[in-house]
PDB file of C-alpha atoms in Angstrom:
ATOM      1  CA  UNK A   1       3.095 -68.865-130.156  1.00 93.00           C
ATOM      2  CA  UNK A   2       3.613 -71.802-132.536  1.00 94.00           C
ATOM      3  CA  UNK A   3       6.980 -73.465-132.042  1.00 95.00           C
ATOM      4  CA  UNK A   4       7.916 -75.280-135.232  1.00 94.00           C
ATOM      5  CA  UNK A   5      10.710 -77.291-133.625  1.00 94.00           C
ATOM      6  CA  UNK A   6       8.530 -78.748-130.858  1.00 94.00           C
ATOM      7  CA  UNK A   7       5.270 -78.813-132.799  1.00 95.00           C
ATOM      8  CA  UNK A   8       3.500 -77.190-129.869  1.00 96.00           C
ATOM      9  CA  UNK A   9       2.075 -73.852-128.838  1.00 96.00           C
ATOM     10  CA  UNK A  10       4.189 -71.986-126.305  1.00 97.00           C
ATOM     11  CA  UNK A  11       2.725 -70.375-123.209  1.00 97.00           C
ATOM     12  CA  UNK A  12       4.848 -67.261-123.749  1.00 97.00           C
ATOM     13  CA  UNK A  13       6.324 -65.246-126.621  1.00 97.00           C
ATOM     14  CA  UNK A  14       9.867 -66.276-125.673  1.00 97.00           C
ATOM     15  CA  UNK A  15       8.902 -69.961-126.097  1.00 97.00           C
ATOM     16  CA  UNK A  16      10.338 -70.878-122.692  1.00 97.00           C
ATOM     17  CA  UNK A  17       7.209 -72.551-121.309  1.00 97.00           C
ATOM     18  CA  UNK A  18       4.973 -75.256-122.790  1.00 98.00           C
ATOM     19  CA  UNK A  19       1.980 -76.760-121.015  1.00 97.00           C
ATOM     20  CA  UNK A  20      -0.865 -79.204-121.400  1.00 97.00           C
ATOM     21  CA  UNK A  21      -3.120 -76.245-120.588  1.00 97.00           C
ATOM     22  CA  UNK A  22      -2.283 -74.339-123.775  1.00 97.00           C
ATOM     23  CA  UNK A  23      -2.478 -77.389-126.048  1.00 97.00           C
ATOM     24  CA  UNK A  24      -5.888 -78.333-124.571  1.00 97.00           C
ATOM     25  CA  UNK A  25      -7.358 -74.867-125.011  1.00 97.00           C
ATOM     26  CA  UNK A  26      -6.093 -74.679-128.604  1.00 96.00           C
ATOM     27  CA  UNK A  27      -7.645 -78.045-129.494  1.00 96.00           C
ATOM     28  CA  UNK A  28     -10.912 -77.460-127.648  1.00 96.00           C
ATOM     29  CA  UNK A  29     -11.364 -74.047-129.243  1.00 95.00           C
ATOM     30  CA  UNK A  30     -11.362 -75.549-132.734  1.00 92.00           C
ATOM     31  CA  UNK A  31      -9.074 -72.754-133.906  1.00 90.00           C
ATOM     32  CA  UNK A  32      -6.217 -75.097-134.787  1.00 90.00           C
ATOM     33  CA  UNK A  33      -8.472 -76.886-137.281  1.00 85.00           C
ATOM     34  CA  UNK A  34      -9.685 -73.565-138.672  1.00 86.00           C
ATOM     35  CA  UNK A  35      -6.415 -71.619-138.844  1.00 84.00           C
ATOM     36  CA  UNK A  36      -3.684 -74.246-139.227  1.00 87.00           C
ATOM     37  CA  UNK A  37      -5.075 -77.764-139.709  1.00 87.00           C
ATOM     38  CA  UNK A  38      -1.653 -79.026-140.820  1.00 90.00           C
ATOM     39  CA  UNK A  39      -0.383 -78.360-137.277  1.00 92.00           C
ATOM     40  CA  UNK A  40      -3.103 -80.322-135.491  1.00 94.00           C
ATOM     41  CA  UNK A  41      -1.484 -83.753-135.777  1.00 94.00           C
ATOM     42  CA  UNK A  42       1.824 -82.478-134.392  1.00 95.00           C
ATOM     43  CA  UNK A  43       0.089 -80.639-131.571  1.00 95.00           C
ATOM     44  CA  UNK A  44      -1.921 -83.748-130.636  1.00 96.00           C
ATOM     45  CA  UNK A  45       1.221 -85.881-130.751  1.00 96.00           C
ATOM     46  CA  UNK A  46       3.007 -83.416-128.475  1.00 96.00           C
ATOM     47  CA  UNK A  47       0.138 -83.256-126.017  1.00 97.00           C
ATOM     48  CA  UNK A  48       0.000 -87.038-125.778  1.00 97.00           C
ATOM     49  CA  UNK A  49       3.742 -87.724-125.720  1.00 96.00           C
ATOM     50  CA  UNK A  50       5.897 -84.759-124.677  1.00 96.00           C
ATOM     51  CA  UNK A  51       7.200 -85.538-121.160  1.00 95.00           C
ATOM     52  CA  UNK A  52       8.369 -81.952-120.626  1.00 95.00           C
ATOM     53  CA  UNK A  53       4.976 -80.235-120.812  1.00 97.00           C
ATOM     54  CA  UNK A  54       3.834 -78.576-117.606  1.00 96.00           C
ATOM     55  CA  UNK A  55       1.051 -80.854-116.344  1.00 94.00           C
ATOM     56  CA  UNK A  56      -2.455 -79.683-115.633  1.00 92.00           C
ATOM     57  CA  UNK A  57      -3.538 -79.094-112.077  1.00 86.00           C
ATOM     58  CA  UNK A  58      -6.291 -81.287-110.677  1.00 87.00           C
ATOM     59  CA  UNK A  59      -9.028 -78.784-111.469  1.00 87.00           C
ATOM     60  CA  UNK A  60      -7.713 -77.989-114.968  1.00 92.00           C
ATOM     61  CA  UNK A  61      -7.520 -81.699-115.730  1.00 94.00           C
ATOM     62  CA  UNK A  62     -11.236 -81.340-116.511  1.00 95.00           C
ATOM     63  CA  UNK A  63     -10.213 -79.629-119.776  1.00 97.00           C
ATOM     64  CA  UNK A  64      -7.545 -82.246-120.406  1.00 97.00           C
ATOM     65  CA  UNK A  65     -10.217 -84.953-120.063  1.00 97.00           C
ATOM     66  CA  UNK A  66     -12.465 -82.996-122.449  1.00 97.00           C
ATOM     67  CA  UNK A  67      -9.583 -82.905-124.929  1.00 97.00           C
ATOM     68  CA  UNK A  68      -8.894 -86.629-124.554  1.00 97.00           C
ATOM     69  CA  UNK A  69     -12.602 -87.310-125.160  1.00 96.00           C
ATOM     70  CA  UNK A  70     -12.515 -85.131-128.277  1.00 95.00           C
ATOM     71  CA  UNK A  71      -9.494 -87.106-129.501  1.00 95.00           C
ATOM     72  CA  UNK A  72     -11.090 -90.459-128.654  1.00 93.00           C
ATOM     73  CA  UNK A  73      -8.228 -91.221-126.241  1.00 95.00           C
ATOM     74  CA  UNK A  74     -10.071 -92.617-123.258  1.00 94.00           C
ATOM     75  CA  UNK A  75      -6.960 -94.626-122.395  1.00 94.00           C
ATOM     76  CA  UNK A  76      -5.319 -91.342-121.446  1.00 96.00           C
ATOM     77  CA  UNK A  77      -8.198 -90.405-119.147  1.00 95.00           C
ATOM     78  CA  UNK A  78      -7.811 -93.693-117.306  1.00 94.00           C
ATOM     79  CA  UNK A  79      -4.034 -93.168-117.006  1.00 94.00           C
ATOM     80  CA  UNK A  80      -4.570 -89.783-115.374  1.00 92.00           C
ATOM     81  CA  UNK A  81      -7.351 -91.156-113.166  1.00 92.00           C
ATOM     82  CA  UNK A  82      -4.714 -93.042-111.143  1.00 89.00           C
ATOM     83  CA  UNK A  83      -4.356 -89.917-109.008  1.00 85.00           C
ATOM     84  CA  UNK A  84      -8.021 -90.202-107.983  1.00 85.00           C
ATOM     85  CA  UNK A  85      -7.837 -93.957-107.547  1.00 87.00           C
ATOM     86  CA  UNK A  86      -4.905 -93.471-105.141  1.00 84.00           C
ATOM     87  CA  UNK A  87      -6.636 -90.851-102.943  1.00 80.00           C
ATOM     88  CA  UNK A  88      -8.247 -93.305-100.545  1.00 83.00           C
ATOM     89  CA  UNK A  89      -4.910 -94.985 -99.888  1.00 85.00           C
ATOM     90  CA  UNK A  90      -3.441 -91.588 -99.046  1.00 79.00           C
ATOM     91  CA  UNK A  91      -6.105 -91.083 -96.392  1.00 80.00           C
ATOM     92  CA  UNK A  92      -8.294 -88.660 -98.338  1.00 77.00           C
ATOM     93  CA  UNK A  93     -12.054 -88.808 -97.823  1.00 77.00           C
ATOM     94  CA  UNK A  94     -12.786 -86.096-100.441  1.00 79.00           C
ATOM     95  CA  UNK A  95     -10.965 -84.824-103.509  1.00 79.00           C
ATOM     96  CA  UNK A  96      -7.789 -82.876-102.942  1.00 73.00           C
ATOM     97  CA  UNK A  97      -6.707 -79.632-104.581  1.00 71.00           C
ATOM     98  CA  UNK A  98      -3.147 -80.552-105.564  1.00 66.00           C
ATOM     99  CA  UNK A  99      -1.112 -83.774-105.605  1.00 66.00           C
ATOM    100  CA  UNK A 100       0.913 -84.502-102.513  1.00 62.00           C
ATOM    101  CA  UNK A 101       2.290 -82.818-100.559  1.00 66.00           C
ATOM    102  CA  UNK A 102      -1.132 -81.275-100.000  1.00 61.00           C
ATOM    103  CA  UNK A 103      -3.679 -81.079 -97.278  1.00 60.00           C
ATOM    104  CA  UNK A 104      -6.417 -79.193 -99.077  1.00 65.00           C
ATOM    105  CA  UNK A 105      -8.714 -82.119 -98.482  1.00 65.00           C
ATOM    106  CA  UNK A 106     -12.012 -80.843 -99.781  1.00 68.00           C
ATOM    107  CA  UNK A 107     -11.789 -79.229-103.171  1.00 70.00           C
ATOM    108  CA  UNK A 108     -14.968 -79.486-105.237  1.00 74.00           C
ATOM    109  CA  UNK A 109     -13.223 -78.756-108.565  1.00 77.00           C
ATOM    110  CA  UNK A 110     -11.348 -82.022-108.107  1.00 82.00           C
ATOM    111  CA  UNK A 111     -14.602 -84.003-108.319  1.00 84.00           C
ATOM    112  CA  UNK A 112     -14.960 -83.594-112.101  1.00 90.00           C
ATOM    113  CA  UNK A 113     -14.278 -87.300-112.805  1.00 91.00           C
ATOM    114  CA  UNK A 114     -17.897 -87.862-111.701  1.00 92.00           C
ATOM    115  CA  UNK A 115     -19.000 -85.557-114.524  1.00 94.00           C
ATOM    116  CA  UNK A 116     -16.721 -87.367-116.980  1.00 96.00           C
ATOM    117  CA  UNK A 117     -18.092 -90.755-115.995  1.00 96.00           C
ATOM    118  CA  UNK A 118     -21.508 -89.684-117.300  1.00 97.00           C
ATOM    119  CA  UNK A 119     -20.495 -87.180-120.016  1.00 97.00           C
ATOM    120  CA  UNK A 120     -17.401 -88.857-121.466  1.00 96.00           C
ATOM    121  CA  UNK A 121     -17.436 -92.578-120.624  1.00 96.00           C
ATOM    122  CA  UNK A 122     -21.213 -93.116-120.894  1.00 97.00           C
ATOM    123  CA  UNK A 123     -21.259 -90.147-123.299  1.00 96.00           C
ATOM    124  CA  UNK A 124     -24.515 -88.575-122.083  1.00 98.00           C
ATOM    125  CA  UNK A 125     -24.605 -84.899-123.089  1.00 97.00           C
ATOM    126  CA  UNK A 126     -27.260 -82.320-123.913  1.00 97.00           C
ATOM    127  CA  UNK A 127     -27.902 -82.158-127.663  1.00 97.00           C
ATOM    128  CA  UNK A 128     -29.883 -78.915-127.521  1.00 96.00           C
ATOM    129  CA  UNK A 129     -30.365 -75.873-125.329  1.00 95.00           C
ATOM    130  CA  UNK A 130     -32.054 -76.719-122.052  1.00 94.00           C
ATOM    131  CA  UNK A 131     -31.263 -80.433-122.436  1.00 96.00           C
ATOM    132  CA  UNK A 132     -34.488 -80.830-124.471  1.00 96.00           C
ATOM    133  CA  UNK A 133     -32.734 -83.570-126.466  1.00 97.00           C
ATOM    134  CA  UNK A 134     -29.845 -85.823-125.575  1.00 98.00           C
ATOM    135  CA  UNK A 135     -26.886 -87.259-127.421  1.00 97.00           C
ATOM    136  CA  UNK A 136     -25.301 -90.441-126.111  1.00 97.00           C
ATOM    137  CA  UNK A 137     -21.863 -91.213-127.512  1.00 95.00           C
ATOM    138  CA  UNK A 138     -20.187 -93.752-125.217  1.00 96.00           C
ATOM    139  CA  UNK A 139     -16.432 -94.199-125.092  1.00 94.00           C
ATOM    140  CA  UNK A 140     -15.785 -96.955-122.571  1.00 93.00           C
ATOM    141  CA  UNK A 141     -12.019 -97.025-123.063  1.00 91.00           C
ATOM    142  CA  UNK A 142     -10.612-100.105-121.316  1.00 92.00           C
ATOM    143  CA  UNK A 143     -13.917-100.877-119.570  1.00 93.00           C
ATOM    144  CA  UNK A 144     -16.066-103.754-120.761  1.00 93.00           C
ATOM    145  CA  UNK A 145     -19.141-102.566-118.874  1.00 96.00           C
ATOM    146  CA  UNK A 146     -20.432 -99.226-117.608  1.00 97.00           C
ATOM    147  CA  UNK A 147     -23.778 -98.182-116.239  1.00 97.00           C
ATOM    148  CA  UNK A 148     -25.261 -95.125-114.666  1.00 97.00           C
ATOM    149  CA  UNK A 149     -28.385 -93.155-113.883  1.00 98.00           C
ATOM    150  CA  UNK A 150     -28.171 -89.439-114.653  1.00 97.00           C
ATOM    151  CA  UNK A 151     -30.698 -86.976-113.298  1.00 96.00           C
ATOM    152  CA  UNK A 152     -32.577 -84.964-115.931  1.00 96.00           C
ATOM    153  CA  UNK A 153     -35.363 -82.357-115.498  1.00 95.00           C
ATOM    154  CA  UNK A 154     -37.887 -84.935-116.809  1.00 96.00           C
ATOM    155  CA  UNK A 155     -36.614 -87.861-114.744  1.00 97.00           C
ATOM    156  CA  UNK A 156     -33.583 -90.089-115.186  1.00 98.00           C
ATOM    157  CA  UNK A 157     -31.478 -91.139-118.138  1.00 98.00           C
ATOM    158  CA  UNK A 158     -30.349 -94.700-117.485  1.00 98.00           C
ATOM    159  CA  UNK A 159     -27.589 -96.393-119.453  1.00 97.00           C
ATOM    160  CA  UNK A 160     -26.263 -99.930-119.051  1.00 98.00           C
ATOM    161  CA  UNK A 161     -23.653-100.590-121.737  1.00 96.00           C
ATOM    162  CA  UNK A 162     -21.179-103.397-122.321  1.00 94.00           C
ATOM    163  CA  UNK A 163     -18.955-104.856-124.978  1.00 89.00           C
ATOM    164  CA  UNK A 164     -19.649-108.367-126.231  1.00 87.00           C
ATOM    165  CA  UNK A 165     -17.455-109.804-128.984  1.00 85.00           C
ATOM    166  CA  UNK A 166     -16.379-106.295-130.010  1.00 81.00           C
ATOM    167  CA  UNK A 167     -19.968-105.008-130.281  1.00 88.00           C
ATOM    168  CA  UNK A 168     -21.655-102.437-128.057  1.00 91.00           C
ATOM    169  CA  UNK A 169     -24.688-103.920-126.332  1.00 93.00           C
ATOM    170  CA  UNK A 170     -26.983-102.786-123.569  1.00 95.00           C
ATOM    171  CA  UNK A 171     -29.920-100.572-122.835  1.00 96.00           C
ATOM    172  CA  UNK A 172     -30.708 -96.883-122.572  1.00 97.00           C
ATOM    173  CA  UNK A 173     -33.863 -95.533-120.982  1.00 97.00           C
ATOM    174  CA  UNK A 174     -34.964 -91.925-121.445  1.00 98.00           C
ATOM    175  CA  UNK A 175     -37.644 -90.115-119.446  1.00 97.00           C
ATOM    176  CA  UNK A 176     -41.004 -89.752-121.151  1.00 96.00           C
ATOM    177  CA  UNK A 177     -40.931 -86.891-123.655  1.00 96.00           C
ATOM    178  CA  UNK A 178     -37.133 -86.833-124.055  1.00 97.00           C
ATOM    179  CA  UNK A 179     -35.680 -87.846-127.404  1.00 96.00           C
ATOM    180  CA  UNK A 180     -32.085 -88.548-128.216  1.00 96.00           C
ATOM    181  CA  UNK A 181     -29.503 -90.035-130.506  1.00 96.00           C
ATOM    182  CA  UNK A 182     -27.084 -92.880-129.785  1.00 95.00           C
ATOM    183  CA  UNK A 183     -23.780 -92.573-131.639  1.00 93.00           C
ATOM    184  CA  UNK A 184     -21.124 -95.213-131.510  1.00 88.00           C
ATOM    185  CA  UNK A 185     -18.139 -95.337-133.827  1.00 74.00           C
ATOM    186  CA  UNK A 186     -19.428 -94.506-137.284  1.00 53.00           C
ATOM    187  CA  UNK A 187     -22.979 -95.607-136.477  1.00 49.00           C
ATOM    188  CA  UNK A 188     -25.844 -93.333-135.443  1.00 46.00           C
TER     189      UNK A 188
END
């Protein structure tokens, strides 16, 4: 499925269709790094810059956001979030299924930006099976401040993070008995 000319993976054997979907799945699977690491940079470049890729649907954008997080490209998440930011102005009270024209006004799969606020921007993710430990790896993107309170089986994980003079500052509170690791940049 590799197309040398475009530096992308095709959706079909005839190489007539190329999508964000396929590039995301290839990068998230880790197989590009394992099988053909020399292709990764071209594939990433194509995903980020090729205007002719078929765009992800609202629900599949979850995987696109996961890919952007993996790549450290939070700016791209915020670019794609414009669709959600515009929903209220379009008269939507809940997340839609597809961009306009659409009247599927209540589609739960479109609510994944809430997940990404905690898991990608604040970077709170389970570090072990059963969420017995936590890893916090914030990527605030263009934000200078982010805070949130995430429910956990032992209580709440609270994060209040901000940038001051290029440094990450703030506080993180874990429920009693929960341990975790804060990772930021090259620091752990």
